[in-house]
Amino acid sequence: MEERSSDIIEIKDSSINVRELMEEIESRLARRPVSKEELERLSRWKFSPQSPEGYREFDAAETAHLFEKGISPPKFTNPKFKYIRGPIRWLFIKLIELYAFLDKKLSENRTRAFYSVLNELILLRGDHEKLKRKFEKFYNEFVELNYTLKKEISPEFVWSNEFLYEEETLEESETLILSRLNPGDSVLAINPEWGKFLKQLLKAQIEFKAVTWNKSQYSYIKENITNSVSLLSFEEVLPESPLPSKIISNTNLCLLPNWVLEKLFKSLASKTSSGTEFIFRYSNYSNRMVSPFQPILLTQISESAFREFLQKLGFKNIVDTKAGDGFSVFSFRK
């Protein structure tokens, strides 16, 4: 039993019978006076299984045990049974045990049928795990093939160019990213578009290196903002190790094709060292301009699937912060 807060108790042991536990609580409450505050606190208790999705993982042995367990006589801890005492209680227990024994004997065919179904479920679960592993291998190969065939983004107009003539003011989500950086940090800015965010890093006296995959944006940043920018191809995606301790991207991830994002995050998982901090942002909607002509979004990101994807790559401490400008800022660590 693990106490999560003053009002919520979570039971993670599947062997604990919640109903019996509540009956025990009721019987103890009946033995002593209880204040109104205690009753209100107990009424807010919630019991949940171990799995956050609301169900426990399938256990064949436990399922078979529960099926064979049959009916058990009550423990008479509930105040409702306080009048059943002496020989009557003994007789009541024996009748229940006799009924349980007869029910077990009369249901042997049902038991055999149950074990046949259980065996089939175990075989199906094994096949499912094999198919899942094969699918993950196939998907990884598909991503690599897709990346190999599409080494550049064409036509180039799908890249965001809305910041080229925009005022040098940051959005709320960009300000949030900037607030998590300090002058002494070692920062790598990935795909900074036309460099508006890089200007803010220079003003804050934060040393950084920038990486872009777009020739036009690279030339613009190089000539007008800073020399601390590198042009890489999608074969490299990231500079050689060791990489800085903080890696950020102020660009909306949804502006990038899905195969670029797949390659990027897998490269981050393999090339970065333990303790590296990452800060990215995305929005599935074009919400920056009043104009009816919105920039194209190439990818739609599912928050739950994105979190699971990061966890499978070995990232941890995943925190999602919703900004008032419609962006989600994801921070996590290696």
mmCIF file of C-alpha atoms in Angstrom:
data_model
loop_
_atom_site.group_PDB
_atom_site.id
_atom_site.type_symbol
_atom_site.label_atom_id
_atom_site.label_comp_id
_atom_site.label_asym_id
_atom_site.label_seq_id
_atom_site.Cartn_x
_atom_site.Cartn_y
_atom_site.Cartn_z
ATOM 1 C CA MET A 1 0.000 0.000 0.000
ATOM 2 C CA GLU A 2 1.488 3.313 -1.022
ATOM 3 C CA GLU A 3 0.183 6.641 0.272
ATOM 4 C CA ARG A 4 0.231 9.143 -2.558
ATOM 5 C CA SER A 5 -1.394 12.005 -0.691
ATOM 6 C CA SER A 6 -3.403 12.684 2.431
ATOM 7 C CA ASP A 7 -6.646 11.730 0.678
ATOM 8 C CA ILE A 8 -5.675 9.068 -1.872
ATOM 9 C CA ILE A 9 -4.312 5.598 -1.146
ATOM 10 C CA GLU A 10 -3.266 3.431 -4.068
ATOM 11 C CA ILE A 11 -3.090 -0.360 -3.729
ATOM 12 C CA LYS A 12 -0.524 -1.955 -6.044
ATOM 13 C CA ASP A 13 -0.598 -5.521 -4.653
ATOM 14 C CA SER A 14 -3.012 -7.617 -6.728
ATOM 15 C CA SER A 15 -3.345 -10.160 -3.864
ATOM 16 C CA ILE A 16 -5.161 -7.618 -1.660
ATOM 17 C CA ASN A 17 -8.945 -7.872 -1.787
ATOM 18 C CA VAL A 18 -10.249 -4.306 -1.789
ATOM 19 C CA ARG A 19 -13.765 -5.377 -0.789
ATOM 20 C CA GLU A 20 -12.510 -7.239 2.283
ATOM 21 C CA LEU A 21 -10.326 -4.277 3.162
ATOM 22 C CA MET A 22 -13.305 -1.913 3.028
ATOM 23 C CA GLU A 23 -15.350 -4.330 5.165
ATOM 24 C CA GLU A 24 -12.534 -4.356 7.719
ATOM 25 C CA ILE A 25 -12.510 -0.550 7.737
ATOM 26 C CA GLU A 26 -16.287 -0.478 8.253
ATOM 27 C CA SER A 27 -16.120 -2.968 11.132
ATOM 28 C CA ARG A 28 -13.414 -0.959 12.878
ATOM 29 C CA LEU A 29 -15.355 2.261 12.418
ATOM 30 C CA ALA A 30 -18.329 0.612 14.113
ATOM 31 C CA ARG A 31 -16.237 -0.149 17.215
ATOM 32 C CA ARG A 32 -15.176 3.406 18.019
ATOM 33 C CA PRO A 33 -16.576 6.914 17.567
ATOM 34 C CA VAL A 34 -15.426 8.668 14.416
ATOM 35 C CA SER A 35 -15.382 12.407 13.790
ATOM 36 C CA LYS A 36 -17.052 14.019 10.808
ATOM 37 C CA GLU A 37 -13.655 15.083 9.388
ATOM 38 C CA GLU A 38 -12.391 11.478 9.427
ATOM 39 C CA LEU A 39 -15.506 10.237 7.644
ATOM 40 C CA GLU A 40 -15.115 12.867 4.935
ATOM 41 C CA ARG A 41 -11.459 11.910 4.437
ATOM 42 C CA LEU A 42 -12.286 8.197 4.200
ATOM 43 C CA SER A 43 -15.069 8.881 1.720
ATOM 44 C CA ARG A 44 -12.504 10.374 -0.685
ATOM 45 C CA TRP A 45 -10.302 7.253 -0.746
ATOM 46 C CA LYS A 46 -9.963 5.680 -4.149
ATOM 47 C CA PHE A 47 -8.508 2.265 -4.939
ATOM 48 C CA SER A 48 -6.983 1.551 -8.322
ATOM 49 C CA PRO A 49 -5.110 -1.370 -9.935
ATOM 50 C CA GLN A 50 -1.414 -1.237 -10.680
ATOM 51 C CA SER A 51 -1.751 -0.424 -14.376
ATOM 52 C CA PRO A 52 -2.340 3.296 -15.162
ATOM 53 C CA GLU A 53 -4.614 2.277 -18.039
ATOM 54 C CA GLY A 54 -7.065 0.761 -15.549
ATOM 55 C CA TYR A 55 -6.292 -2.950 -15.916
ATOM 56 C CA ARG A 56 -3.655 -5.380 -14.647
ATOM 57 C CA GLU A 57 -1.353 -7.267 -16.934
ATOM 58 C CA PHE A 58 -2.712 -10.711 -17.830
ATOM 59 C CA ASP A 59 -1.291 -13.451 -15.571
ATOM 60 C CA ALA A 60 -2.248 -16.980 -16.610
ATOM 61 C CA ALA A 61 -1.259 -18.573 -13.275
ATOM 62 C CA GLU A 62 -3.185 -16.021 -11.228
ATOM 63 C CA THR A 63 -6.216 -16.353 -13.505
ATOM 64 C CA ALA A 64 -6.214 -20.150 -13.107
ATOM 65 C CA HIS A 65 -5.869 -19.794 -9.330
ATOM 66 C CA LEU A 66 -8.812 -17.418 -9.136
ATOM 67 C CA PHE A 67 -10.928 -19.791 -11.244
ATOM 68 C CA GLU A 68 -10.155 -22.794 -8.997
ATOM 69 C CA LYS A 69 -10.407 -20.812 -5.780
ATOM 70 C CA GLY A 70 -14.190 -21.079 -5.716
ATOM 71 C CA ILE A 71 -16.435 -19.655 -3.041
ATOM 72 C CA SER A 72 -14.959 -18.705 0.322
ATOM 73 C CA PRO A 73 -17.028 -18.320 3.509
ATOM 74 C CA PRO A 74 -17.259 -14.777 4.895
ATOM 75 C CA LYS A 75 -14.957 -13.712 7.730
ATOM 76 C CA PHE A 76 -17.822 -12.070 9.641
ATOM 77 C CA THR A 77 -15.933 -8.789 9.972
ATOM 78 C CA ASN A 78 -18.871 -6.825 8.589
ATOM 79 C CA PRO A 79 -21.246 -5.503 11.293
ATOM 80 C CA LYS A 80 -24.158 -6.968 9.287
ATOM 81 C CA PHE A 81 -23.090 -10.467 10.397
ATOM 82 C CA LYS A 82 -22.619 -9.644 14.086
ATOM 83 C CA TYR A 83 -25.780 -11.619 15.016
ATOM 84 C CA ILE A 84 -24.491 -14.853 13.446
ATOM 85 C CA ARG A 85 -22.638 -16.487 16.311
ATOM 86 C CA GLY A 86 -21.840 -19.827 17.894
ATOM 87 C CA PRO A 87 -23.141 -23.036 16.264
ATOM 88 C CA ILE A 88 -25.098 -21.097 13.656
ATOM 89 C CA ARG A 89 -21.900 -19.478 12.362
ATOM 90 C CA TRP A 90 -20.133 -22.882 12.263
ATOM 91 C CA LEU A 91 -23.061 -24.462 10.402
ATOM 92 C CA PHE A 92 -23.220 -21.539 7.979
ATOM 93 C CA ILE A 93 -19.520 -21.919 7.138
ATOM 94 C CA LYS A 94 -19.833 -25.699 6.660
ATOM 95 C CA LEU A 95 -22.805 -25.261 4.291
ATOM 96 C CA ILE A 96 -20.840 -22.806 2.164
ATOM 97 C CA GLU A 97 -17.810 -25.125 2.073
ATOM 98 C CA LEU A 98 -20.036 -28.052 1.070
ATOM 99 C CA TYR A 99 -21.642 -25.994 -1.708
ATOM 100 C CA ALA A 100 -18.209 -24.933 -2.967
ATOM 101 C CA PHE A 101 -17.048 -28.584 -3.004
ATOM 102 C CA LEU A 102 -20.138 -29.794 -4.894
ATOM 103 C CA ASP A 103 -19.927 -26.914 -7.364
ATOM 104 C CA LYS A 104 -16.307 -27.792 -8.124
ATOM 105 C CA LYS A 105 -17.151 -31.469 -8.680
ATOM 106 C CA LEU A 106 -20.158 -30.724 -10.872
ATOM 107 C CA SER A 107 -18.225 -28.286 -13.071
ATOM 108 C CA GLU A 108 -15.293 -30.478 -14.185
ATOM 109 C CA ASN A 109 -16.275 -30.119 -17.857
ATOM 110 C CA ARG A 110 -16.428 -26.367 -17.444
ATOM 111 C CA THR A 111 -12.968 -26.424 -15.862
ATOM 112 C CA ARG A 112 -11.506 -28.423 -18.753
ATOM 113 C CA ALA A 113 -13.080 -26.010 -21.226
ATOM 114 C CA PHE A 114 -11.651 -23.069 -19.284
ATOM 115 C CA TYR A 115 -8.123 -24.478 -19.394
ATOM 116 C CA SER A 116 -8.456 -25.100 -23.144
ATOM 117 C CA VAL A 117 -9.378 -21.440 -23.650
ATOM 118 C CA LEU A 118 -6.591 -20.325 -21.296
ATOM 119 C CA ASN A 119 -4.023 -22.392 -23.200
ATOM 120 C CA GLU A 120 -5.202 -20.853 -26.472
ATOM 121 C CA LEU A 121 -4.884 -17.357 -24.986
ATOM 122 C CA ILE A 122 -1.304 -18.088 -23.905
ATOM 123 C CA LEU A 123 -0.419 -19.286 -27.422
ATOM 124 C CA LEU A 124 -2.079 -16.230 -28.984
ATOM 125 C CA ARG A 125 -0.215 -13.920 -26.631
ATOM 126 C CA GLY A 126 3.093 -15.508 -27.669
ATOM 127 C CA ASP A 127 2.234 -15.051 -31.340
ATOM 128 C CA HIS A 128 1.226 -11.448 -30.662
ATOM 129 C CA GLU A 129 4.608 -10.684 -29.043
ATOM 130 C CA LYS A 130 6.444 -12.234 -32.014
ATOM 131 C CA LEU A 131 4.387 -10.191 -34.494
ATOM 132 C CA LYS A 132 4.997 -7.021 -32.483
ATOM 133 C CA ARG A 133 8.761 -7.565 -32.561
ATOM 134 C CA LYS A 134 8.676 -8.265 -36.299
ATOM 135 C CA PHE A 135 6.583 -5.162 -36.910
ATOM 136 C CA GLU A 136 8.996 -2.954 -34.938
ATOM 137 C CA LYS A 137 11.908 -4.343 -36.968
ATOM 138 C CA PHE A 138 10.009 -3.777 -40.217
ATOM 139 C CA TYR A 139 9.055 -0.239 -39.167
ATOM 140 C CA ASN A 140 12.669 0.666 -38.353
ATOM 141 C CA GLU A 141 13.784 -0.644 -41.739
ATOM 142 C CA PHE A 142 10.985 1.321 -43.407
ATOM 143 C CA VAL A 143 12.065 4.548 -41.697
ATOM 144 C CA GLU A 144 15.676 4.052 -42.792
ATOM 145 C CA LEU A 145 14.584 3.304 -46.368
ATOM 146 C CA ASN A 146 12.300 6.347 -46.419
ATOM 147 C CA TYR A 147 15.141 8.509 -45.151
ATOM 148 C CA THR A 148 17.522 7.090 -47.793
ATOM 149 C CA LEU A 149 15.122 7.857 -50.628
ATOM 150 C CA LYS A 150 14.314 11.367 -49.373
ATOM 151 C CA LYS A 151 17.586 13.022 -48.514
ATOM 152 C CA GLU A 152 16.206 16.493 -49.118
ATOM 153 C CA ILE A 153 12.937 18.339 -48.725
ATOM 154 C CA SER A 154 11.536 19.379 -52.051
ATOM 155 C CA PRO A 155 10.043 21.735 -53.028
ATOM 156 C CA GLU A 156 11.721 24.137 -50.622
ATOM 157 C CA PHE A 157 8.654 26.346 -50.136
ATOM 158 C CA VAL A 158 7.286 23.866 -47.589
ATOM 159 C CA TRP A 159 9.914 25.122 -45.161
ATOM 160 C CA SER A 160 8.772 27.884 -42.858
ATOM 161 C CA ASN A 161 9.779 31.368 -44.021
ATOM 162 C CA GLU A 162 7.314 33.368 -41.938
ATOM 163 C CA PHE A 163 10.023 34.665 -39.593
ATOM 164 C CA LEU A 164 12.095 36.292 -42.294
ATOM 165 C CA TYR A 165 10.307 39.643 -42.036
ATOM 166 C CA GLU A 166 8.632 39.210 -38.657
ATOM 167 C CA GLU A 167 9.303 41.460 -35.672
ATOM 168 C CA GLU A 168 11.945 40.228 -33.264
ATOM 169 C CA THR A 169 9.535 39.405 -30.452
ATOM 170 C CA LEU A 170 9.279 35.975 -28.891
ATOM 171 C CA GLU A 171 6.118 33.986 -28.418
ATOM 172 C CA GLU A 172 5.201 32.709 -24.964
ATOM 173 C CA SER A 173 6.487 29.197 -25.664
ATOM 174 C CA GLU A 174 9.789 30.566 -27.013
ATOM 175 C CA THR A 175 10.143 32.741 -23.913
ATOM 176 C CA LEU A 176 9.594 29.609 -21.833
ATOM 177 C CA ILE A 177 12.471 27.862 -23.627
ATOM 178 C CA LEU A 178 14.725 30.914 -23.193
ATOM 179 C CA SER A 179 13.938 31.092 -19.451
ATOM 180 C CA ARG A 180 15.406 27.606 -18.994
ATOM 181 C CA LEU A 181 18.796 28.639 -20.410
ATOM 182 C CA ASN A 182 21.628 30.305 -18.530
ATOM 183 C CA PRO A 183 24.703 32.205 -19.809
ATOM 184 C CA GLY A 184 27.011 29.393 -18.697
ATOM 185 C CA ASP A 185 25.108 26.635 -20.520
ATOM 186 C CA SER A 186 26.450 24.738 -23.502
ATOM 187 C CA VAL A 187 23.607 24.940 -26.037
ATOM 188 C CA LEU A 188 22.948 23.404 -29.444
ATOM 189 C CA ALA A 189 20.085 25.044 -31.394
ATOM 190 C CA ILE A 190 18.609 22.696 -34.016
ATOM 191 C CA ASN A 191 16.908 24.088 -37.117
ATOM 192 C CA PRO A 192 16.582 27.721 -35.930
ATOM 193 C CA GLU A 193 14.757 28.720 -39.152
ATOM 194 C CA TRP A 194 15.767 32.304 -40.047
ATOM 195 C CA GLY A 195 17.532 32.957 -36.760
ATOM 196 C CA LYS A 196 15.067 35.101 -34.826
ATOM 197 C CA PHE A 197 15.549 32.966 -31.727
ATOM 198 C CA LEU A 198 19.332 33.049 -32.183
ATOM 199 C CA LYS A 199 19.244 36.846 -31.852
ATOM 200 C CA GLN A 200 17.633 36.432 -28.430
ATOM 201 C CA LEU A 201 20.365 33.991 -27.400
ATOM 202 C CA LEU A 202 22.984 36.563 -28.396
ATOM 203 C CA LYS A 203 21.208 39.271 -26.381
ATOM 204 C CA ALA A 204 21.091 36.967 -23.345
ATOM 205 C CA GLN A 205 24.838 36.272 -23.785
ATOM 206 C CA ILE A 206 24.258 32.524 -24.064
ATOM 207 C CA GLU A 207 26.944 30.692 -26.000
ATOM 208 C CA PHE A 208 25.504 28.342 -28.573
ATOM 209 C CA LYS A 209 26.072 26.396 -31.743
ATOM 210 C CA ALA A 210 23.369 26.150 -34.372
ATOM 211 C CA VAL A 211 22.638 23.438 -36.944
ATOM 212 C CA THR A 212 20.437 23.847 -39.989
ATOM 213 C CA TRP A 213 19.653 21.590 -42.953
ATOM 214 C CA ASN A 214 18.431 24.360 -45.272
ATOM 215 C CA LYS A 215 20.931 26.198 -47.505
ATOM 216 C CA SER A 216 18.898 29.410 -47.779
ATOM 217 C CA GLN A 217 18.427 29.700 -44.034
ATOM 218 C CA TYR A 218 22.092 28.860 -43.436
ATOM 219 C CA SER A 219 23.234 31.652 -45.753
ATOM 220 C CA TYR A 220 20.865 34.159 -44.151
ATOM 221 C CA ILE A 221 21.984 33.296 -40.584
ATOM 222 C CA LYS A 222 25.660 33.283 -41.584
ATOM 223 C CA GLU A 223 25.495 36.706 -43.201
ATOM 224 C CA ASN A 224 23.128 38.524 -40.855
ATOM 225 C CA ILE A 225 23.255 36.931 -37.390
ATOM 226 C CA THR A 226 26.175 34.703 -36.386
ATOM 227 C CA ASN A 227 29.002 32.512 -37.611
ATOM 228 C CA SER A 228 28.176 29.818 -35.036
ATOM 229 C CA VAL A 229 26.018 27.905 -37.487
ATOM 230 C CA SER A 230 26.681 24.732 -39.458
ATOM 231 C CA LEU A 231 24.995 23.358 -42.556
ATOM 232 C CA LEU A 232 24.515 19.594 -42.395
ATOM 233 C CA SER A 233 22.874 17.051 -44.637
ATOM 234 C CA PHE A 234 20.272 14.529 -43.542
ATOM 235 C CA GLU A 235 22.944 11.853 -43.642
ATOM 236 C CA GLU A 236 24.552 13.557 -40.632
ATOM 237 C CA VAL A 237 21.540 15.327 -39.040
ATOM 238 C CA LEU A 238 23.650 16.229 -35.980
ATOM 239 C CA PRO A 239 27.278 17.271 -35.448
ATOM 240 C CA GLU A 240 29.798 14.732 -34.251
ATOM 241 C CA SER A 241 29.976 13.869 -30.560
ATOM 242 C CA PRO A 242 30.431 15.149 -27.934
ATOM 243 C CA LEU A 243 27.317 17.300 -28.126
ATOM 244 C CA PRO A 244 26.395 20.188 -25.765
ATOM 245 C CA SER A 245 24.594 19.468 -22.503
ATOM 246 C CA LYS A 246 21.438 21.301 -23.646
ATOM 247 C CA ILE A 247 19.812 20.749 -27.040
ATOM 248 C CA ILE A 248 16.873 22.934 -28.046
ATOM 249 C CA SER A 249 14.661 23.675 -31.007
ATOM 250 C CA ASN A 250 12.295 26.634 -31.102
ATOM 251 C CA THR A 251 10.871 25.526 -34.454
ATOM 252 C CA ASN A 252 7.436 23.944 -34.559
ATOM 253 C CA LEU A 253 8.284 20.264 -35.034
ATOM 254 C CA CYS A 254 5.125 19.828 -37.096
ATOM 255 C CA LEU A 255 6.720 21.903 -39.880
ATOM 256 C CA LEU A 256 9.184 19.050 -40.472
ATOM 257 C CA PRO A 257 8.379 15.827 -42.352
ATOM 258 C CA ASN A 258 7.828 12.743 -40.230
ATOM 259 C CA TRP A 259 10.902 10.960 -41.596
ATOM 260 C CA VAL A 260 13.118 13.891 -40.551
ATOM 261 C CA LEU A 261 11.743 13.759 -36.997
ATOM 262 C CA GLU A 262 12.234 9.984 -36.821
ATOM 263 C CA LYS A 263 15.860 10.359 -37.901
ATOM 264 C CA LEU A 264 16.458 13.315 -35.575
ATOM 265 C CA PHE A 265 15.246 11.725 -32.339
ATOM 266 C CA LYS A 266 16.933 8.394 -33.030
ATOM 267 C CA SER A 267 20.179 10.259 -33.671
ATOM 268 C CA LEU A 268 19.729 12.211 -30.432
ATOM 269 C CA ALA A 269 19.253 8.934 -28.539
ATOM 270 C CA SER A 270 22.446 7.423 -29.969
ATOM 271 C CA LYS A 271 24.783 10.451 -30.092
ATOM 272 C CA THR A 272 24.082 12.257 -26.816
ATOM 273 C CA SER A 273 25.502 11.399 -23.419
ATOM 274 C CA SER A 274 23.641 10.692 -20.184
ATOM 275 C CA GLY A 275 22.259 13.811 -18.490
ATOM 276 C CA THR A 276 21.747 15.792 -21.694
ATOM 277 C CA GLU A 277 18.671 18.033 -21.487
ATOM 278 C CA PHE A 278 16.333 18.553 -24.456
ATOM 279 C CA ILE A 279 13.687 21.237 -24.984
ATOM 280 C CA PHE A 280 11.429 21.145 -28.056
ATOM 281 C CA ARG A 281 8.078 22.630 -28.937
ATOM 282 C CA TYR A 282 5.277 21.826 -31.345
ATOM 283 C CA SER A 283 1.727 22.753 -32.282
ATOM 284 C CA ASN A 284 -0.583 20.770 -34.530
ATOM 285 C CA TYR A 285 -2.293 23.988 -35.645
ATOM 286 C CA SER A 286 -1.079 27.039 -37.550
ATOM 287 C CA ASN A 287 -1.916 29.686 -34.996
ATOM 288 C CA ARG A 288 0.740 32.374 -35.373
ATOM 289 C CA MET A 289 -0.811 34.708 -37.911
ATOM 290 C CA VAL A 290 -4.092 36.488 -38.415
ATOM 291 C CA SER A 291 -3.734 35.945 -42.149
ATOM 292 C CA PRO A 292 -6.085 33.394 -43.763
ATOM 293 C CA PHE A 293 -3.014 31.870 -45.451
ATOM 294 C CA GLN A 294 -1.337 29.677 -42.880
ATOM 295 C CA PRO A 295 2.049 27.916 -43.185
ATOM 296 C CA ILE A 296 1.804 24.279 -44.142
ATOM 297 C CA LEU A 297 2.170 21.618 -41.444
ATOM 298 C CA LEU A 298 3.747 18.422 -42.717
ATOM 299 C CA THR A 299 3.363 16.288 -39.600
ATOM 300 C CA GLN A 300 0.745 15.825 -36.902
ATOM 301 C CA ILE A 301 2.055 14.736 -33.498
ATOM 302 C CA SER A 302 0.092 12.651 -31.015
ATOM 303 C CA GLU A 303 1.090 13.680 -27.493
ATOM 304 C CA SER A 304 0.642 10.237 -25.903
ATOM 305 C CA ALA A 305 2.384 8.455 -28.784
ATOM 306 C CA PHE A 306 5.209 11.032 -28.737
ATOM 307 C CA ARG A 307 5.760 10.451 -25.018
ATOM 308 C CA GLU A 308 5.809 6.670 -25.506
ATOM 309 C CA PHE A 309 8.204 7.059 -28.469
ATOM 310 C CA LEU A 310 10.637 9.066 -26.309
ATOM 311 C CA GLN A 311 10.465 6.512 -23.504
ATOM 312 C CA LYS A 312 11.274 3.656 -25.879
ATOM 313 C CA LEU A 313 14.353 5.572 -27.052
ATOM 314 C CA GLY A 314 15.564 5.749 -23.442
ATOM 315 C CA PHE A 315 14.655 9.339 -22.590
ATOM 316 C CA LYS A 316 13.294 10.125 -19.129
ATOM 317 C CA ASN A 317 11.881 12.966 -16.994
ATOM 318 C CA ILE A 318 9.473 13.868 -19.795
ATOM 319 C CA VAL A 319 7.528 17.039 -18.947
ATOM 320 C CA ASP A 320 4.915 18.651 -21.194
ATOM 321 C CA THR A 321 4.146 22.330 -20.563
ATOM 322 C CA LYS A 322 1.184 23.960 -22.308
ATOM 323 C CA ALA A 323 1.852 27.562 -23.317
ATOM 324 C CA GLY A 324 -0.804 30.195 -23.868
ATOM 325 C CA ASP A 325 0.165 30.613 -27.537
ATOM 326 C CA GLY A 326 -1.086 27.106 -28.373
ATOM 327 C CA PHE A 327 2.292 25.373 -28.280
ATOM 328 C CA SER A 328 3.368 22.407 -26.175
ATOM 329 C CA VAL A 329 6.912 22.588 -24.811
ATOM 330 C CA PHE A 330 8.420 19.140 -24.228
ATOM 331 C CA SER A 331 11.469 18.834 -21.984
ATOM 332 C CA PHE A 332 13.222 15.546 -21.221
ATOM 333 C CA ARG A 333 16.622 14.068 -20.421
ATOM 334 C CA LYS A 334 18.853 11.294 -21.691
#
